[in-house]
Every structure is written in C-alpha cells, then in structure tokens.
PDB file of C-alpha atoms in Angstrom:
ATOM      1  CA  TYR A 270      12.607  -2.505  15.483  1.00 37.00           C
ATOM      2  CA  ASN A 271      11.566  -5.358  17.727  1.00 41.00           C
ATOM      3  CA  ASN A 272       8.852  -7.902  17.273  1.00 50.00           C
ATOM      4  CA  ALA A 273       6.426  -6.501  19.716  1.00 54.00           C
ATOM      5  CA  THR A 274       3.199  -5.160  18.178  1.00 53.00           C
ATOM      6  CA  PRO A 275       3.135  -1.562  18.275  1.00 56.00           C
ATOM      7  CA  VAL A 276       0.306   0.319  20.114  1.00 61.00           C
ATOM      8  CA  ASN A 277      -2.356   2.724  18.691  1.00 69.00           C
ATOM      9  CA  LEU A 278      -2.542   1.488  15.282  1.00 72.00           C
ATOM     10  CA  ASN A 279      -5.719   1.033  13.218  1.00 73.00           C
ATOM     11  CA  ALA A 280      -4.272  -2.012  11.683  1.00 75.00           C
ATOM     12  CA  TYR A 281      -1.008  -4.015  11.882  1.00 76.00           C
ATOM     13  CA  TYR A 282      -0.248  -7.011   9.238  1.00 75.00           C
ATOM     14  CA  LYS A 283       2.560  -9.180   9.942  1.00 72.00           C
ATOM     15  CA  PHE A 284       3.408 -10.898   6.517  1.00 68.00           C
ATOM     16  CA  ASP A 285       6.559 -12.371   7.853  1.00 65.00           C
ATOM     17  CA  ASP A 286       5.014 -15.349   9.471  1.00 64.00           C
ATOM     18  CA  GLY A 287       1.433 -17.026   8.871  1.00 68.00           C
ATOM     19  CA  SER A 288      -0.460 -19.387   6.938  1.00 73.00           C
ATOM     20  CA  GLY A 289      -3.642 -19.626   4.915  1.00 78.00           C
ATOM     21  CA  THR A 290      -5.372 -16.848   3.286  1.00 81.00           C
ATOM     22  CA  VAL A 291      -6.104 -14.193   5.910  1.00 82.00           C
ATOM     23  CA  ALA A 292      -3.824 -11.274   6.475  1.00 80.00           C
ATOM     24  CA  THR A 293      -4.448 -11.205  10.264  1.00 79.00           C
ATOM     25  CA  ASP A 294      -4.585  -7.641  11.756  1.00 79.00           C
ATOM     26  CA  SER A 295      -2.116  -7.989  14.646  1.00 79.00           C
ATOM     27  CA  SER A 296      -3.289  -4.448  16.167  1.00 79.00           C
ATOM     28  CA  GLY A 297      -6.536  -6.292  17.659  1.00 81.00           C
ATOM     29  CA  ASN A 298      -8.797  -3.892  15.716  1.00 80.00           C
ATOM     30  CA  ASN A 299     -10.006  -6.741  13.531  1.00 83.00           C
ATOM     31  CA  LYS A 300      -9.241  -5.241  10.307  1.00 82.00           C
ATOM     32  CA  ASN A 301      -8.199  -8.544   8.791  1.00 84.00           C
ATOM     33  CA  GLY A 302      -7.612  -8.777   5.126  1.00 81.00           C
ATOM     34  CA  THR A 303      -7.466 -11.390   2.632  1.00 82.00           C
ATOM     35  CA  ILE A 304      -4.509 -12.982   0.653  1.00 80.00           C
ATOM     36  CA  ASN A 305      -5.119 -13.563  -3.051  1.00 77.00           C
ATOM     37  CA  GLY A 306      -2.978 -15.808  -4.901  1.00 75.00           C
ATOM     38  CA  ALA A 307       0.276 -15.084  -2.762  1.00 75.00           C
ATOM     39  CA  ALA A 308       1.818 -17.975  -1.006  1.00 74.00           C
ATOM     40  CA  TRP A 309       3.490 -18.075   2.422  1.00 76.00           C
ATOM     41  CA  SER A 310       7.293 -18.730   2.017  1.00 74.00           C
ATOM     42  CA  THR A 311       9.170 -20.026   5.035  1.00 70.00           C
ATOM     43  CA  GLY A 312      11.488 -17.418   6.524  1.00 64.00           C
ATOM     44  CA  ARG A 313      10.761 -14.885   3.765  1.00 63.00           C
ATOM     45  CA  GLY A 314       7.040 -13.854   4.089  1.00 71.00           C
ATOM     46  CA  LEU A 315       4.423 -13.699   1.444  1.00 71.00           C
ATOM     47  CA  SER A 316       5.578 -14.726  -2.123  1.00 71.00           C
ATOM     48  CA  PHE A 317       3.814 -13.029  -5.014  1.00 67.00           C
ATOM     49  CA  ASN A 318       4.339 -14.684  -8.316  1.00 66.00           C
ATOM     50  CA  GLY A 319       3.792 -11.551 -10.430  1.00 60.00           C
ATOM     51  CA  THR A 320       0.371 -12.435 -12.011  1.00 63.00           C
ATOM     52  CA  SER A 321      -2.741 -11.215 -10.074  1.00 67.00           C
ATOM     53  CA  ASP A 322      -1.642 -11.805  -6.673  1.00 68.00           C
ATOM     54  CA  TYR A 323      -2.419  -9.327  -3.823  1.00 72.00           C
ATOM     55  CA  VAL A 324      -3.655  -8.607  -0.249  1.00 73.00           C
ATOM     56  CA  SER A 325      -6.813  -6.890   0.074  1.00 74.00           C
ATOM     57  CA  ILE A 326      -7.221  -4.875   3.212  1.00 73.00           C
ATOM     58  CA  PRO A 327     -10.519  -3.415   4.519  1.00 71.00           C
ATOM     59  CA  ARG A 328     -10.829   0.517   3.281  1.00 66.00           C
ATOM     60  CA  MET A 329     -10.113   2.716   6.140  1.00 64.00           C
ATOM     61  CA  ASN A 330     -11.086   6.360   5.647  1.00 61.00           C
ATOM     62  CA  TYR A 331      -9.272   8.676   8.425  1.00 65.00           C
ATOM     63  CA  ASP A 332      -8.264  12.192   8.570  1.00 70.00           C
ATOM     64  CA  GLU A 333      -4.651  11.116   8.779  1.00 77.00           C
ATOM     65  CA  ILE A 334      -2.967   7.962   7.621  1.00 80.00           C
ATOM     66  CA  SER A 335       0.393   6.335   7.723  1.00 83.00           C
ATOM     67  CA  ILE A 336       1.123   3.084   6.088  1.00 83.00           C
ATOM     68  CA  SER A 337       4.522   1.434   5.713  1.00 82.00           C
ATOM     69  CA  ALA A 338       5.959  -2.011   4.584  1.00 82.00           C
ATOM     70  CA  TRP A 339       8.986  -3.804   3.718  1.00 83.00           C
ATOM     71  CA  PHE A 340       8.723  -5.617   0.247  1.00 83.00           C
ATOM     72  CA  TYR A 341      10.669  -7.881  -2.119  1.00 83.00           C
ATOM     73  CA  LYS A 342       9.218  -8.085  -5.488  1.00 83.00           C
ATOM     74  CA  ASN A 343      10.044 -11.308  -7.390  1.00 81.00           C
ATOM     75  CA  VAL A 344       8.986  -9.908 -11.057  1.00 83.00           C
ATOM     76  CA  ASN A 345       7.194  -7.219 -12.671  1.00 85.00           C
ATOM     77  CA  ASP A 346       3.568  -7.801 -13.660  1.00 81.00           C
ATOM     78  CA  THR A 347       2.857  -5.954 -16.803  1.00 80.00           C
ATOM     79  CA  ARG A 348      -0.801  -7.175 -17.128  1.00 80.00           C
ATOM     80  CA  ASN A 349      -2.191  -5.892 -13.684  1.00 79.00           C
ATOM     81  CA  ALA A 350      -1.402  -3.356 -11.029  1.00 80.00           C
ATOM     82  CA  ASP A 351       0.472  -4.815  -8.017  1.00 79.00           C
ATOM     83  CA  ALA A 352      -0.759  -3.443  -4.768  1.00 78.00           C
ATOM     84  CA  ILE A 353       1.320  -3.651  -1.830  1.00 78.00           C
ATOM     85  CA  PHE A 354      -1.587  -2.429   0.265  1.00 73.00           C
ATOM     86  CA  GLY A 355      -4.939  -2.260  -1.525  1.00 69.00           C
ATOM     87  CA  GLY A 356      -7.641  -0.581   0.031  1.00 72.00           C
ATOM     88  CA  TRP A 357      -8.766   1.662  -2.818  1.00 77.00           C
ATOM     89  CA  ASN A 358     -12.086   1.338  -4.412  1.00 79.00           C
ATOM     90  CA  TRP A 359     -11.533   2.456  -8.094  1.00 81.00           C
ATOM     91  CA  ASN A 360     -14.413   3.970 -10.237  1.00 86.00           C
ATOM     92  CA  THR A 361     -14.346   6.066 -13.505  1.00 90.00           C
ATOM     93  CA  ASN A 362     -16.159   8.701 -11.550  1.00 92.00           C
ATOM     94  CA  VAL A 363     -13.737  10.087  -8.818  1.00 89.00           C
ATOM     95  CA  GLN A 364     -16.780  10.966  -6.710  1.00 90.00           C
ATOM     96  CA  LEU A 365     -17.315   7.279  -6.165  1.00 88.00           C
ATOM     97  CA  GLN A 366     -13.720   6.432  -5.255  1.00 84.00           C
ATOM     98  CA  GLU A 367     -12.555   6.029  -1.957  1.00 82.00           C
ATOM     99  CA  GLY A 368      -9.610   4.643   0.088  1.00 80.00           C
ATOM    100  CA  TYR A 369      -5.783   4.369  -0.793  1.00 82.00           C
ATOM    101  CA  ASP A 370      -3.398   2.060  -2.548  1.00 85.00           C
ATOM    102  CA  LEU A 371       0.436   1.580  -2.335  1.00 88.00           C
ATOM    103  CA  ARG A 372       1.011   0.003  -5.682  1.00 88.00           C
ATOM    104  CA  PHE A 373       2.937  -0.567  -8.877  1.00 90.00           C
ATOM    105  CA  TYR A 374       0.964   0.179 -12.096  1.00 87.00           C
ATOM    106  CA  GLN A 375       1.267  -2.323 -14.988  1.00 87.00           C
ATOM    107  CA  SER A 376       2.356   0.392 -17.546  1.00 90.00           C
ATOM    108  CA  SER A 377       5.188   1.500 -15.117  1.00 92.00           C
ATOM    109  CA  PRO A 378       6.169  -1.592 -13.146  1.00 92.00           C
ATOM    110  CA  ASP A 379       9.129   0.179 -11.484  1.00 94.00           C
ATOM    111  CA  THR A 380       7.301   3.212 -10.291  1.00 95.00           C
ATOM    112  CA  LEU A 381       5.967   3.017  -6.892  1.00 95.00           C
ATOM    113  CA  GLN A 382       2.443   4.927  -6.389  1.00 94.00           C
ATOM    114  CA  PHE A 383       0.695   5.962  -3.393  1.00 93.00           C
ATOM    115  CA  VAL A 384      -2.967   6.649  -4.627  1.00 91.00           C
ATOM    116  CA  LEU A 385      -5.265   8.342  -2.182  1.00 88.00           C
ATOM    117  CA  VAL A 386      -8.747   9.805  -2.466  1.00 86.00           C
ATOM    118  CA  THR A 387      -9.328  12.923  -0.429  1.00 83.00           C
ATOM    119  CA  GLN A 388     -12.660  14.817   0.302  1.00 81.00           C
ATOM    120  CA  ASP A 389     -13.141  18.119   1.075  1.00 81.00           C
ATOM    121  CA  GLY A 390     -15.753  19.982   3.413  1.00 80.00           C
ATOM    122  CA  GLY A 391     -18.450  20.117   0.707  1.00 87.00           C
ATOM    123  CA  GLY A 392     -17.890  16.308  -0.223  1.00 86.00           C
ATOM    124  CA  SER A 393     -15.973  16.776  -3.291  1.00 90.00           C
ATOM    125  CA  LYS A 394     -13.595  14.040  -3.796  1.00 89.00           C
ATOM    126  CA  THR A 395      -9.980  14.355  -5.376  1.00 88.00           C
ATOM    127  CA  MET A 396      -7.595  11.364  -6.335  1.00 90.00           C
ATOM    128  CA  LYS A 397      -4.039  12.372  -5.426  1.00 90.00           C
ATOM    129  CA  LEU A 398      -0.917  10.377  -6.582  1.00 92.00           C
ATOM    130  CA  ALA A 399       2.484  10.469  -5.210  1.00 96.00           C
ATOM    131  CA  ARG A 400       5.061   8.542  -7.175  1.00 96.00           C
ATOM    132  CA  TYR A 401       8.762   7.398  -7.181  1.00 97.00           C
ATOM    133  CA  ASN A 402      10.773   5.654  -9.933  1.00 97.00           C
ATOM    134  CA  LEU A 403      12.743   2.910  -8.288  1.00 96.00           C
ATOM    135  CA  VAL A 404      14.371   2.094 -11.710  1.00 95.00           C
ATOM    136  CA  ASN A 405      14.627  -1.544 -10.501  1.00 94.00           C
ATOM    137  CA  SER A 406      12.030  -2.599  -8.290  1.00 92.00           C
ATOM    138  CA  VAL A 407      12.682  -6.447  -8.722  1.00 91.00           C
ATOM    139  CA  GLY A 408      15.010  -8.424  -6.545  1.00 90.00           C
ATOM    140  CA  ILE A 409      15.655  -5.881  -3.916  1.00 90.00           C
ATOM    141  CA  TRP A 410      14.170  -5.288  -0.509  1.00 89.00           C
ATOM    142  CA  TYR A 411      12.706  -1.793  -0.133  1.00 91.00           C
ATOM    143  CA  HIS A 412      11.126  -0.197   2.867  1.00 90.00           C
ATOM    144  CA  VAL A 413       8.277   2.171   1.640  1.00 92.00           C
ATOM    145  CA  ALA A 414       5.783   4.426   3.623  1.00 91.00           C
ATOM    146  CA  GLY A 415       3.083   6.692   2.688  1.00 91.00           C
ATOM    147  CA  THR A 416       1.377   9.422   4.867  1.00 90.00           C
ATOM    148  CA  TYR A 417      -1.455  11.853   4.593  1.00 89.00           C
ATOM    149  CA  ASN A 418      -2.499  14.800   6.877  1.00 88.00           C
ATOM    150  CA  LYS A 419      -6.044  16.419   6.285  1.00 83.00           C
ATOM    151  CA  THR A 420      -4.996  19.589   8.124  1.00 86.00           C
ATOM    152  CA  THR A 421      -2.079  20.403   5.932  1.00 88.00           C
ATOM    153  CA  GLY A 422      -3.460  18.430   2.876  1.00 86.00           C
ATOM    154  CA  GLU A 423      -0.030  17.019   2.273  1.00 91.00           C
ATOM    155  CA  GLN A 424       0.446  13.451   0.984  1.00 93.00           C
ATOM    156  CA  LYS A 425       4.123  12.124   1.236  1.00 94.00           C
ATOM    157  CA  LEU A 426       5.875   8.968  -0.002  1.00 95.00           C
ATOM    158  CA  TYR A 427       9.171   7.751   1.565  1.00 95.00           C
ATOM    159  CA  VAL A 428      11.628   5.092   0.191  1.00 95.00           C
ATOM    160  CA  ALA A 429      14.276   3.678   2.578  1.00 92.00           C
ATOM    161  CA  GLY A 430      13.487   6.482   5.068  1.00 91.00           C
ATOM    162  CA  GLN A 431      13.750   9.234   2.478  1.00 95.00           C
ATOM    163  CA  LEU A 432      11.088  11.497   1.315  1.00 96.00           C
ATOM    164  CA  VAL A 433      10.697  11.120  -2.351  1.00 97.00           C
ATOM    165  CA  ASP A 434       7.410  12.826  -3.280  1.00 97.00           C
ATOM    166  CA  THR A 435       5.054  15.151  -1.722  1.00 95.00           C
ATOM    167  CA  GLN A 436       1.558  16.378  -3.191  1.00 93.00           C
TER     168      GLN A 436
END
C-alpha cells in the first residue's frame, strides 16, 4: 500500500500523522471526526491510554459499508468500551439506534466486535454483531476490517486479512 489517498471513499482517516483533536477526513468528503483523550505519538500514530480515549466519526448510513484499520492497543480498558471507529448511536430501544462501531467491549476486552444497525424495507431496525476473540489484544499490531452488504444481508469481520465471522 502506498501513501496516496484511495479514491471513491466516503471517508479516509490517516491516524499515522497529525496533530490536535481533529481526525481529518483525507477523502475530501468533509467527514472529519473528533479525537477525545488520545494523543499523537511521533512515528506511531494515535496513542490511547486505555481510559475513555476514543475517536468519534460522523454516523454514515449506507447500503454497503467497508471499514478497515491498523491498531495497536496499549492496555485493556475494563471500565468503558474501546471503539476503534465509533459511529454508533446506542439506545436501549433498538429502533432508535443507528450506525456502526468497531470496538472492544469492557466485559470482554480481548474480543473485537463489529456492531452494525440495519433497517429493513418496513423501517424495522436490527442490531447485528460480528465478533472475534483475539485472545491477546494488547501489545500487538492488528489489521481489522468490517463489511456489510445490504443486498445479501451479510456482515463480515476480518482480522489480518482472514474472515473470522459472518452474520
């Protein structure tokens, strides 16, 4: 992969270089996010201390999505969910939820989860969850990707290029 910005993306975030609290959308589609608590680390990207640090990106609702990221987790956060991408609006009522999350939930900090809210033709929403236990998510670089295809209804989670869960 070269450093050129890919084309035809709805959003593209380069977390390997930057400053401040804005997660700049390099795709040119102005879907900038907000960095909360994490700090830029020269030559390493964003550094999260494991307590309430996250990057919030705008919710994007599309028929098909594909998200991917490289990450290195410093510690497990057992108090809050750690979202690699956070574009999910949670509510106890599933019908009020929207978006998606690629995250670790605090009660299972080594299990990667791809949370997605889908909506059928009648407007009824369903929360779907693909997951994979990394066994040890701390101190290792991982590449992860999540995809969703409305036509087939398939939600897929990939780790290191390998399909690990389909819903």
